JSON list of C-alpha atoms and ligand atoms in Angstrom, two decimals:
[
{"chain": "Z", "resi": 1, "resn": "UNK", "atom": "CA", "xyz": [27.59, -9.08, -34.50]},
{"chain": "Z", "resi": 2, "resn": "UNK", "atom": "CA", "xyz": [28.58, -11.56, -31.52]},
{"chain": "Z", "resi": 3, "resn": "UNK", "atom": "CA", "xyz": [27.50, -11.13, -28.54]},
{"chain": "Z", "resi": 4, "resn": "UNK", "atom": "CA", "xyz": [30.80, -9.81, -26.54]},
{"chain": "Z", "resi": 5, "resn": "UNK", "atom": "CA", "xyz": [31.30, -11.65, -22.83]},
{"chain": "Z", "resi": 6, "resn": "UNK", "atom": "CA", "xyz": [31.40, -8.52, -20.99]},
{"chain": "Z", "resi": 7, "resn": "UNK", "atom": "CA", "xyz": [34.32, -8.23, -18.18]},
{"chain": "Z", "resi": 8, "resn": "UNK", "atom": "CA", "xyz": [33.84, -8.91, -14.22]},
{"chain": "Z", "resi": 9, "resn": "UNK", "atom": "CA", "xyz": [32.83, -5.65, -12.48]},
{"chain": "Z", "resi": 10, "resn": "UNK", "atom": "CA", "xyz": [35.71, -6.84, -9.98]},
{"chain": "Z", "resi": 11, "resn": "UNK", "atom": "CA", "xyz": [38.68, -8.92, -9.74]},
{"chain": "Z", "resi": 12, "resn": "UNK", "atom": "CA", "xyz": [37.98, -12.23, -9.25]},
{"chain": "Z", "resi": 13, "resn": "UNK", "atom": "CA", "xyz": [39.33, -12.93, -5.33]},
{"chain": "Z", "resi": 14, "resn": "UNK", "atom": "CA", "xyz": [36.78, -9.87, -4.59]},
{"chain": "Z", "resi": 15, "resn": "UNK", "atom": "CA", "xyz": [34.21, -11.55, -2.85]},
{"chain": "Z", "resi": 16, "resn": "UNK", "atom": "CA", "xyz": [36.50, -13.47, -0.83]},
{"chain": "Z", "resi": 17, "resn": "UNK", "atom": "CA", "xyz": [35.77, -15.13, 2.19]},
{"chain": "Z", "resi": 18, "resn": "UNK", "atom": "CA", "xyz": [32.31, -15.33, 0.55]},
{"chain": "Z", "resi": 19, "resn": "UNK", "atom": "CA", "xyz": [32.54, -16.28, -3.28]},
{"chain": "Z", "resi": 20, "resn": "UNK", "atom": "CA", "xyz": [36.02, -17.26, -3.59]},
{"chain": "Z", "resi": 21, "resn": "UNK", "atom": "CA", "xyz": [38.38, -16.71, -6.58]},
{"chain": "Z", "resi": 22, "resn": "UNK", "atom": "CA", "xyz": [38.05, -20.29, -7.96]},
{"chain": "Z", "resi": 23, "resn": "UNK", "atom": "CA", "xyz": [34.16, -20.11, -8.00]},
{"chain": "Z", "resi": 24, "resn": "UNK", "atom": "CA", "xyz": [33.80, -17.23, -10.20]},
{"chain": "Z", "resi": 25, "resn": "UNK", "atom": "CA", "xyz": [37.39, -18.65, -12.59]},
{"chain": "Z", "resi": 26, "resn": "UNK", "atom": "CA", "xyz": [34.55, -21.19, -13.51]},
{"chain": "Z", "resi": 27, "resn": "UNK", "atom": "CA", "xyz": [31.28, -19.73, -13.15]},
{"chain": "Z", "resi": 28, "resn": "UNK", "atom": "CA", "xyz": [32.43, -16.17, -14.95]},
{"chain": "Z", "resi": 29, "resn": "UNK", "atom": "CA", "xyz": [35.39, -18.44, -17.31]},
{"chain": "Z", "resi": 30, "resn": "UNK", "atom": "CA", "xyz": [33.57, -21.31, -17.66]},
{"chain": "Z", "resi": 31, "resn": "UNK", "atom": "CA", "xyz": [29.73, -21.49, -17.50]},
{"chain": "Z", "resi": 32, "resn": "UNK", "atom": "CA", "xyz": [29.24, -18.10, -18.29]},
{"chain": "Z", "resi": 33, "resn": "UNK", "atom": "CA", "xyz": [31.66, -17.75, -20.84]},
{"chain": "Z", "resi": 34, "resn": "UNK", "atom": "CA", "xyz": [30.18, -21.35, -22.38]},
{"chain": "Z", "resi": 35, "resn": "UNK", "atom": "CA", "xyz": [26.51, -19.77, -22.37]},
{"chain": "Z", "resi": 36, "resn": "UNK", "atom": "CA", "xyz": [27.91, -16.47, -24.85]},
{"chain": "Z", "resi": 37, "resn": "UNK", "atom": "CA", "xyz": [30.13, -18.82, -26.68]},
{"chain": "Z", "resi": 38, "resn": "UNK", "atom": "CA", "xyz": [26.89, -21.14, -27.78]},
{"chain": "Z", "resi": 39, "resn": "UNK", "atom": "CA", "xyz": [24.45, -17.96, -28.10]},
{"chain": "Z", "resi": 40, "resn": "UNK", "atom": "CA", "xyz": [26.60, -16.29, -30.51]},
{"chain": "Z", "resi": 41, "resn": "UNK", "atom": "CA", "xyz": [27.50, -19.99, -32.40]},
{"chain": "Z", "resi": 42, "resn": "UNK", "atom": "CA", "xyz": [23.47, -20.04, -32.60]},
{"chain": "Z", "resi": 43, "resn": "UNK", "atom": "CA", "xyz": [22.38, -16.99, -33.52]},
{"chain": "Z", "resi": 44, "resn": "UNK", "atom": "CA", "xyz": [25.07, -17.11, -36.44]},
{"chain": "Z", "resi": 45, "resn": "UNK", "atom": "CA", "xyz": [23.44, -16.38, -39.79]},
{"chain": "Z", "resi": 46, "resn": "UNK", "atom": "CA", "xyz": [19.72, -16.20, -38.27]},
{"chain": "Z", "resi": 47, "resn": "UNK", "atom": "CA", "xyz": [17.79, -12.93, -38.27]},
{"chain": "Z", "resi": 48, "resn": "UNK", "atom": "CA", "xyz": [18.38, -12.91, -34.70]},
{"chain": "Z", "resi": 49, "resn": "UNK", "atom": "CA", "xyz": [22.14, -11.80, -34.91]},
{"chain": "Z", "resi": 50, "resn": "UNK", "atom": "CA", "xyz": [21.71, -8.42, -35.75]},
{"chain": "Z", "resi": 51, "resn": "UNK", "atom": "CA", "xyz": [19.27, -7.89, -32.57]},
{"chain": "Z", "resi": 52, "resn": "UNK", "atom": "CA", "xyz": [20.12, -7.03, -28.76]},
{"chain": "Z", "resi": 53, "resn": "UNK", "atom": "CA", "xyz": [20.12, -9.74, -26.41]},
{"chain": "Z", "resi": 54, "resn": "UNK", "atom": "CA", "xyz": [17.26, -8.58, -24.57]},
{"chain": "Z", "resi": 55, "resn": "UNK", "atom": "CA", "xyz": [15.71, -8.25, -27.97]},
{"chain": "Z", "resi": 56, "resn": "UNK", "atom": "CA", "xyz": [16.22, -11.89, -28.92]},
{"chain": "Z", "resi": 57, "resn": "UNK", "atom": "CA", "xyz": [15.49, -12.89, -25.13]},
{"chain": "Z", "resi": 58, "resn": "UNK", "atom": "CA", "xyz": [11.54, -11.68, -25.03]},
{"chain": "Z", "resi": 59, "resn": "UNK", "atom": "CA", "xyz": [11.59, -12.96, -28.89]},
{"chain": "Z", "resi": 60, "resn": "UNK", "atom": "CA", "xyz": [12.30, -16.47, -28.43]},
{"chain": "Z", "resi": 61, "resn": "UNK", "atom": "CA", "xyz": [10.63, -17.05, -24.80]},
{"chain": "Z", "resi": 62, "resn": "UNK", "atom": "CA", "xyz": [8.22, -19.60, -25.23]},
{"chain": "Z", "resi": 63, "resn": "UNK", "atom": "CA", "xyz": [8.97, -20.87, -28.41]},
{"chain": "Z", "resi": 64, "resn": "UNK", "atom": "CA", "xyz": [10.11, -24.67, -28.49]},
{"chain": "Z", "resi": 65, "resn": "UNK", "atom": "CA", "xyz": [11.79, -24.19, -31.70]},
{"chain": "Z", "resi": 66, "resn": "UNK", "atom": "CA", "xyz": [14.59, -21.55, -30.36]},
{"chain": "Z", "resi": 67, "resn": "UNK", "atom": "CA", "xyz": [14.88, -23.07, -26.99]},
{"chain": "Z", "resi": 68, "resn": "UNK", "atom": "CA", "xyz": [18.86, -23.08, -27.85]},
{"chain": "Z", "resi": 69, "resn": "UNK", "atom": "CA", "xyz": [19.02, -19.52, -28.43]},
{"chain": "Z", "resi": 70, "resn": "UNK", "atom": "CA", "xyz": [16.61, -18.95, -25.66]},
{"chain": "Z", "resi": 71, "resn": "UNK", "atom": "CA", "xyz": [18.67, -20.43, -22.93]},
{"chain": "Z", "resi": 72, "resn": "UNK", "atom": "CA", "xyz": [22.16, -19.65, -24.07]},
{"chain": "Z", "resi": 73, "resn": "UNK", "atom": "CA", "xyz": [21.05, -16.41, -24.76]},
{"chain": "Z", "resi": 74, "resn": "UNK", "atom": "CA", "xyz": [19.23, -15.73, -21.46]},
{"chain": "Z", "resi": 75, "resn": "UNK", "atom": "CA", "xyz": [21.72, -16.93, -19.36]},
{"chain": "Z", "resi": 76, "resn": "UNK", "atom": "CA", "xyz": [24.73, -14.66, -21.07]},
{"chain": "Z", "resi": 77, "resn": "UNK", "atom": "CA", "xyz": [22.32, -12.33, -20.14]},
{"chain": "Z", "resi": 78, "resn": "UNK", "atom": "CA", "xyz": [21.64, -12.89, -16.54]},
{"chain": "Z", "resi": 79, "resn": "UNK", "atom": "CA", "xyz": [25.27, -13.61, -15.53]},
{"chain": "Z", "resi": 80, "resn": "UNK", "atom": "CA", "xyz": [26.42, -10.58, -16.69]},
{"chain": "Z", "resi": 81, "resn": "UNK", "atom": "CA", "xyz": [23.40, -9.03, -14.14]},
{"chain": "Z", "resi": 82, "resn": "UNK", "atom": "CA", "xyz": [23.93, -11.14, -11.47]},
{"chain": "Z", "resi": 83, "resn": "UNK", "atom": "CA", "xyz": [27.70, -9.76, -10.99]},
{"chain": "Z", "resi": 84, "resn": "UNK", "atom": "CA", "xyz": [26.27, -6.67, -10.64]},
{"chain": "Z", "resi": 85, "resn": "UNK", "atom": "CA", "xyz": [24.19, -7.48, -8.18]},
{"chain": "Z", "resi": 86, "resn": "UNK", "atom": "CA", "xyz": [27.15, -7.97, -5.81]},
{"chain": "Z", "resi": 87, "resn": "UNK", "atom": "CA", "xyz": [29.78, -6.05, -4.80]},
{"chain": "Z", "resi": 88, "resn": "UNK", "atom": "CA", "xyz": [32.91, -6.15, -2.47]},
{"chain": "Z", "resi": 89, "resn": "UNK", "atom": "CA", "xyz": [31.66, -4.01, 0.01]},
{"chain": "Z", "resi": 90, "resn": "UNK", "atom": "CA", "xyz": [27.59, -5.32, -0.58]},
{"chain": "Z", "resi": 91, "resn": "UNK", "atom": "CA", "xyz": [25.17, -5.66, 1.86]},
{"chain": "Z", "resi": 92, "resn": "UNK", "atom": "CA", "xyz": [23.72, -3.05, 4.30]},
{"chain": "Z", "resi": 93, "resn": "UNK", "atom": "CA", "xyz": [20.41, -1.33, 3.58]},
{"chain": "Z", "resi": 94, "resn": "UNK", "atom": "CA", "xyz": [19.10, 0.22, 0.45]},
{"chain": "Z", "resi": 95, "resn": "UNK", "atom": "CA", "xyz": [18.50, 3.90, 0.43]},
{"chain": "Z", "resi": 96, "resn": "UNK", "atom": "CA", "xyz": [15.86, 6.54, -1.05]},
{"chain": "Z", "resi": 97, "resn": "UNK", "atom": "CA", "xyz": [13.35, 5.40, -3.51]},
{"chain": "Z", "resi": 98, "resn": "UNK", "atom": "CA", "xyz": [14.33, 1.32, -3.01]},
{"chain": "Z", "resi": 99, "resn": "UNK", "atom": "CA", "xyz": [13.71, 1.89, 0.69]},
{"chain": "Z", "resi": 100, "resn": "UNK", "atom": "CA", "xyz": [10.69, 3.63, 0.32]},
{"chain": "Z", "resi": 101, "resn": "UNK", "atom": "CA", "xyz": [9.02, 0.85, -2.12]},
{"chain": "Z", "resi": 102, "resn": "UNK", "atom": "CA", "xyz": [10.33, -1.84, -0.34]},
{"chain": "Z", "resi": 103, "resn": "UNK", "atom": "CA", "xyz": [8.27, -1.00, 3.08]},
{"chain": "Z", "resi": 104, "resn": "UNK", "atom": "CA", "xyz": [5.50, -0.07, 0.52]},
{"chain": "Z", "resi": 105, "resn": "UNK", "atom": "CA", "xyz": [5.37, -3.41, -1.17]},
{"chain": "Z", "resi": 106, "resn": "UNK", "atom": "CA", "xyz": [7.05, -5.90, 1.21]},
{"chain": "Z", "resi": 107, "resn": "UNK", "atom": "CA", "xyz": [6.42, -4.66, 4.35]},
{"chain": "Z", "resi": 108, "resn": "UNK", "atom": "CA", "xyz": [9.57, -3.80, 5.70]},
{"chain": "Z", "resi": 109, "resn": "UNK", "atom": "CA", "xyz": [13.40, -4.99, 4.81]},
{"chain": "Z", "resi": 110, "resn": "UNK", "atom": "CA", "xyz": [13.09, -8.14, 7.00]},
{"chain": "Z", "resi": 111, "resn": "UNK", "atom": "CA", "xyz": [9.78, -8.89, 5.21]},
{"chain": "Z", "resi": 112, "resn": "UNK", "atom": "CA", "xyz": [11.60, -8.76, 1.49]},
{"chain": "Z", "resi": 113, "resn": "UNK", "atom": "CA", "xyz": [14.60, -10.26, 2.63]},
{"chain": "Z", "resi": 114, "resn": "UNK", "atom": "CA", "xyz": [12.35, -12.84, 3.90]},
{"chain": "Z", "resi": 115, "resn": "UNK", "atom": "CA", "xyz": [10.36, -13.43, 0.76]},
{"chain": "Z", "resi": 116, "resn": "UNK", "atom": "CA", "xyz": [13.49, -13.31, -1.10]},
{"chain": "Z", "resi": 117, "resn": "UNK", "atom": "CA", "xyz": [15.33, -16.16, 0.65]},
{"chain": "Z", "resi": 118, "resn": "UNK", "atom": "CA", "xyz": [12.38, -17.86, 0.70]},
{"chain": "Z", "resi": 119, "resn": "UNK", "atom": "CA", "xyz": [11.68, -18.14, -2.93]},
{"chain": "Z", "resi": 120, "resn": "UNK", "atom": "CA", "xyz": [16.03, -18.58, -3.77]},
{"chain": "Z", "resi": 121, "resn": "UNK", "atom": "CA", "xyz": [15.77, -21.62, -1.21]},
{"chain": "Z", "resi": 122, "resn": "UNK", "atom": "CA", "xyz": [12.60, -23.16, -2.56]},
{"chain": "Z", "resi": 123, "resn": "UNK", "atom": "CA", "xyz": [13.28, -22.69, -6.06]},
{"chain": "Z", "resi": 124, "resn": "UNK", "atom": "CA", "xyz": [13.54, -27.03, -7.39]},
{"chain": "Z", "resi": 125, "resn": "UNK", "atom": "CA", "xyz": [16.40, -27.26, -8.83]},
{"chain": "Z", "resi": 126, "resn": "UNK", "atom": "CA", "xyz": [18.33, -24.87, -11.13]},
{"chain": "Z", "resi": 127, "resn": "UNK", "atom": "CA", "xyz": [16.94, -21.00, -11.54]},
{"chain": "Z", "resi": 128, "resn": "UNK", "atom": "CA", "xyz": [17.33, -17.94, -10.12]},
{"chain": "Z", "resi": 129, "resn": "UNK", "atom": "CA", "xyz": [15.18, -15.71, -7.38]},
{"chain": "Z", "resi": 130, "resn": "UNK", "atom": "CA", "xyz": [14.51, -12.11, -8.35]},
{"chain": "Z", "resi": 131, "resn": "UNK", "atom": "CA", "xyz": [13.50, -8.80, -7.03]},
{"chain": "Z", "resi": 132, "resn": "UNK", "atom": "CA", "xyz": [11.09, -7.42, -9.82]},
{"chain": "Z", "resi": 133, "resn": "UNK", "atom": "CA", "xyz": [9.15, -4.13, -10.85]},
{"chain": "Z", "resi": 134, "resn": "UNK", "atom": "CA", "xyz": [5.41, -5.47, -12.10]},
{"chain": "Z", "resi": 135, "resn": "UNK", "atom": "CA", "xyz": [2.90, -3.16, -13.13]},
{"chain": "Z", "resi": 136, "resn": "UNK", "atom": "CA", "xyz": [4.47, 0.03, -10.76]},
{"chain": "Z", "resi": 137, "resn": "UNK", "atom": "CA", "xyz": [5.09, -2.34, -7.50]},
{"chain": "Z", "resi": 138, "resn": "UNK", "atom": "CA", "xyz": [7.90, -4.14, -6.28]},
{"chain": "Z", "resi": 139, "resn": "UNK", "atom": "CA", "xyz": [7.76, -8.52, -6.34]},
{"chain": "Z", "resi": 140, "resn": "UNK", "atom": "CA", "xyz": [9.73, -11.31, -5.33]},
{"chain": "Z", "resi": 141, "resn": "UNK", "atom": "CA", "xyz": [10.05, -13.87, -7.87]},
{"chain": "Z", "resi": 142, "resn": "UNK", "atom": "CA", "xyz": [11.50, -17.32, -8.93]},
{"chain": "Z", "resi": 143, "resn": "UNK", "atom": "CA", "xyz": [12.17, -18.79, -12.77]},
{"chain": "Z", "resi": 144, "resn": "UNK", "atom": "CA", "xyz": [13.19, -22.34, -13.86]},
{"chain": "Z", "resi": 145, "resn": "UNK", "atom": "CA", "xyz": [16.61, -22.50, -15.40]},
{"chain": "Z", "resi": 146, "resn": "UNK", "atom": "CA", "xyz": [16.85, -19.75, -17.90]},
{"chain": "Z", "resi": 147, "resn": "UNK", "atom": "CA", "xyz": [13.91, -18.10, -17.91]},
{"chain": "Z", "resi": 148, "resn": "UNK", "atom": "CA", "xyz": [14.03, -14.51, -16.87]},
{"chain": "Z", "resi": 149, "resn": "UNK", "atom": "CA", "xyz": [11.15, -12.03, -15.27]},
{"chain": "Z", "resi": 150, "resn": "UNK", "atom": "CA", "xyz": [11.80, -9.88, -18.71]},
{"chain": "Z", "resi": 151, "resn": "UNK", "atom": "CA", "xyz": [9.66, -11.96, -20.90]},
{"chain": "Z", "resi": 152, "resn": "UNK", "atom": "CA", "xyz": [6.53, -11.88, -18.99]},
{"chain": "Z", "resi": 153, "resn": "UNK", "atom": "CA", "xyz": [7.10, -7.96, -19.06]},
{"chain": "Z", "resi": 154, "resn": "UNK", "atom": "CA", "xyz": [8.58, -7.47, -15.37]},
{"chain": "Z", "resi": 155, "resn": "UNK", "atom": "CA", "xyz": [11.71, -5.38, -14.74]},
{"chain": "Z", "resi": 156, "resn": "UNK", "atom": "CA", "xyz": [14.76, -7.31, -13.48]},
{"chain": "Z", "resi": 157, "resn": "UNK", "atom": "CA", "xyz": [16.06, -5.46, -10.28]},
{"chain": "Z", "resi": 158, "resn": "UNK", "atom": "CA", "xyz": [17.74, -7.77, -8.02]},
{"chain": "Z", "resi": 159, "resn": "UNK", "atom": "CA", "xyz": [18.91, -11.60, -9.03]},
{"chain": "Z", "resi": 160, "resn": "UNK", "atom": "CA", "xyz": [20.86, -13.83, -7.27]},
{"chain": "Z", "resi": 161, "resn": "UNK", "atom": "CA", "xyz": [21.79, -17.43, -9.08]},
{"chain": "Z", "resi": 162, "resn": "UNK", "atom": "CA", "xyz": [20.76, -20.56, -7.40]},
{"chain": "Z", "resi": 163, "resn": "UNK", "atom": "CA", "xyz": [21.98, -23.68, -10.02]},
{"chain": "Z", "resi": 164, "resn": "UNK", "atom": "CA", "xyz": [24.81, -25.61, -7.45]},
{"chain": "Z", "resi": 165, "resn": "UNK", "atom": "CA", "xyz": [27.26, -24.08, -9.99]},
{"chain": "Z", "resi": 166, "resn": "UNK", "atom": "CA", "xyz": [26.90, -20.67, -8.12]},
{"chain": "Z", "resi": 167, "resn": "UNK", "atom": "CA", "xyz": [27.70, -21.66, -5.14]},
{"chain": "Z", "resi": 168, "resn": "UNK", "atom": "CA", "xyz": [29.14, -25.80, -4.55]},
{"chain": "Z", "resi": 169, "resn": "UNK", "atom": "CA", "xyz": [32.34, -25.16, -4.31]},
{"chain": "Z", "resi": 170, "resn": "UNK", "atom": "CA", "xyz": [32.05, -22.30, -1.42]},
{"chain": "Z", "resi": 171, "resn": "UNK", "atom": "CA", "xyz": [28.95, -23.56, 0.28]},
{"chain": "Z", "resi": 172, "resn": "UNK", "atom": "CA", "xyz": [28.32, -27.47, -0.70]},
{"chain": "Z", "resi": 173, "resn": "UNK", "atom": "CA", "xyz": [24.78, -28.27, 0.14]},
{"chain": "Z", "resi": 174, "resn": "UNK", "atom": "CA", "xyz": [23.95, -25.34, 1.92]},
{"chain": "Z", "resi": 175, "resn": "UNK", "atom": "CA", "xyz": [22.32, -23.18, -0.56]},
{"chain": "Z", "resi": 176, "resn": "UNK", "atom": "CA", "xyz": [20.82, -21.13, 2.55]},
{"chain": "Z", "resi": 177, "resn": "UNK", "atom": "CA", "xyz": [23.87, -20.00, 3.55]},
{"chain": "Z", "resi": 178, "resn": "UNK", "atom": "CA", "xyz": [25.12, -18.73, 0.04]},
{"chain": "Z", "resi": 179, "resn": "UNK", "atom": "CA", "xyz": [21.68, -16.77, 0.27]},
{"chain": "Z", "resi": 180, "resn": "UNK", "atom": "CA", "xyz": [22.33, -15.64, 4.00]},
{"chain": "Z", "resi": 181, "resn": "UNK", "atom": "CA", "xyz": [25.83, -14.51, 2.59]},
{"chain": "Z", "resi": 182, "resn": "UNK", "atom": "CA", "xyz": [24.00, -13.04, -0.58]},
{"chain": "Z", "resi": 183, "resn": "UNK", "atom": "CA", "xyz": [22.31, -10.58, 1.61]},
{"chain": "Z", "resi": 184, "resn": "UNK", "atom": "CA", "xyz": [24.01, -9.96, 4.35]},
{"chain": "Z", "resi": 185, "resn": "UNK", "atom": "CA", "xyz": [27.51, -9.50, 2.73]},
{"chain": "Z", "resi": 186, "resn": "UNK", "atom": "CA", "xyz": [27.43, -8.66, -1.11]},
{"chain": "Z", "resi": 187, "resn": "UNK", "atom": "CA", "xyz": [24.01, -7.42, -2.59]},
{"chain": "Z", "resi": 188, "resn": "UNK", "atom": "CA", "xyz": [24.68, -4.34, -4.25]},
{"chain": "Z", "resi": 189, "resn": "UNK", "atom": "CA", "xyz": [22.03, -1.89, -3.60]},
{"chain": "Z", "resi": 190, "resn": "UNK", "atom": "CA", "xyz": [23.38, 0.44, -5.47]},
{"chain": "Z", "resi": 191, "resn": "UNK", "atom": "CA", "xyz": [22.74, -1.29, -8.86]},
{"chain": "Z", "resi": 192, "resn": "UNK", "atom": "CA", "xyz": [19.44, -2.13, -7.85]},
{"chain": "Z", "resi": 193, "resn": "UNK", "atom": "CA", "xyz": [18.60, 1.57, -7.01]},
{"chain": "Z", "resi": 194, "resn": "UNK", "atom": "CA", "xyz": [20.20, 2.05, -10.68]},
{"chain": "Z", "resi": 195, "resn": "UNK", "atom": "CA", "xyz": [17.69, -0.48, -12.13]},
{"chain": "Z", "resi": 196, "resn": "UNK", "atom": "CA", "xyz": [14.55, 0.62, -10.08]},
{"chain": "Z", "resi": 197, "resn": "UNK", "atom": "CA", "xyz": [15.42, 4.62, -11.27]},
{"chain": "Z", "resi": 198, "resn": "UNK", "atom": "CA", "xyz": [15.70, 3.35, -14.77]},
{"chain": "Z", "resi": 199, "resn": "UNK", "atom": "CA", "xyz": [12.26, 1.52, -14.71]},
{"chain": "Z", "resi": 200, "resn": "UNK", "atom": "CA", "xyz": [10.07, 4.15, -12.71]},
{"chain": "N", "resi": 301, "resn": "LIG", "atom": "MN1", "xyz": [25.30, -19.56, -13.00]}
]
């Protein structure tokens, strides 16, 4: 069963003046697409194909061997999460239940938003920063490359990609700004108030 490239959750001029259009014709048509396109020519004929992705994701983690499958298969994976986590009309302030955890376990929205840039700007080289459930509490985290919060048995809530491919073309150097315009402009709280009522 291959592993289907699922559609944008919005045109792809959406998240103009912030993301434009040709960004995400490559990063959705062409490094996205590119990850699924190798996962599924991987997986082909292993015992992996008739598994989920987030199946063969906490699987293969860690193992040398299926480093392929690994990273094709957990970037298809959190591509198709990071478009959720923006929106057209994104940005604001989280409501109910995120709110309330946030000042819990950050502090205060300033405090996560902080953390959160913090850990997307200092991230060396290619990864991705993440808003996590761990064991009942909120966390900011960072992974290398691929590697995704799922495998060390945290619950993905918020990502937002930081390899130059996400954001070169719109922002050139300035990988703070593409956070600053992350936040302040198109996180989706909505999904992430989706994710964190899925987990709790
Ligand atoms: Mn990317």
């Amino acid at each position: 069963m291959a592993y289907q490239q699922p559609n944008l959750p919005y045109e792809k001029n959406a998240l103009e003046p912030h993301i434009s259009a040709q960004t995400l014709d490559f990063h959705y048509g062409k490094h996205h697409a590119a990850y699924v396109t190798k996962y599924n020519g991987f997986v082909k004929d292993t015992e992996y194909d008739v598994m989920s992705l987030e199946d063969v994701i906490k699987a293969s983690a860690g193992d040398a061997s299926k480093a392929a499958i690994f990273n094709n298969g957990a970037q298809a994976w959190n591509h198709t999460f990071y478009w959720n986590c923006m929106s057209p009309n994104g940005g604001g302030a989280p409501g109910g239940k995120l709110a309330e955890l946030i000042d819990r376990d950050c502090g205060s929205l300033d405090n996560f938003k902080t953390a959160f840039k913090d850990a997307a700007a200092t991230q060396f080289g290619s990864g991705w920063a993440w808003l996590v459930l761990s064991n009942g509490k909120l966390d900011v985290v960072k992974t290398l490359n691929a590697a995704n919060p799922m495998t060390e048995g945290k619950t993905p809530l918020l990502t937002i990609d930081v390899w130059e491919h996400a954001y070169y073309l719109d922002f050139q150097n300035r990988r703070p700004d593409y956070i600053d315009t992350f936040l302040d402009k198109l996180v989706n709280w909505a999904f992430v108030e989706e994710n964190l009522n899925a987990a709790l």
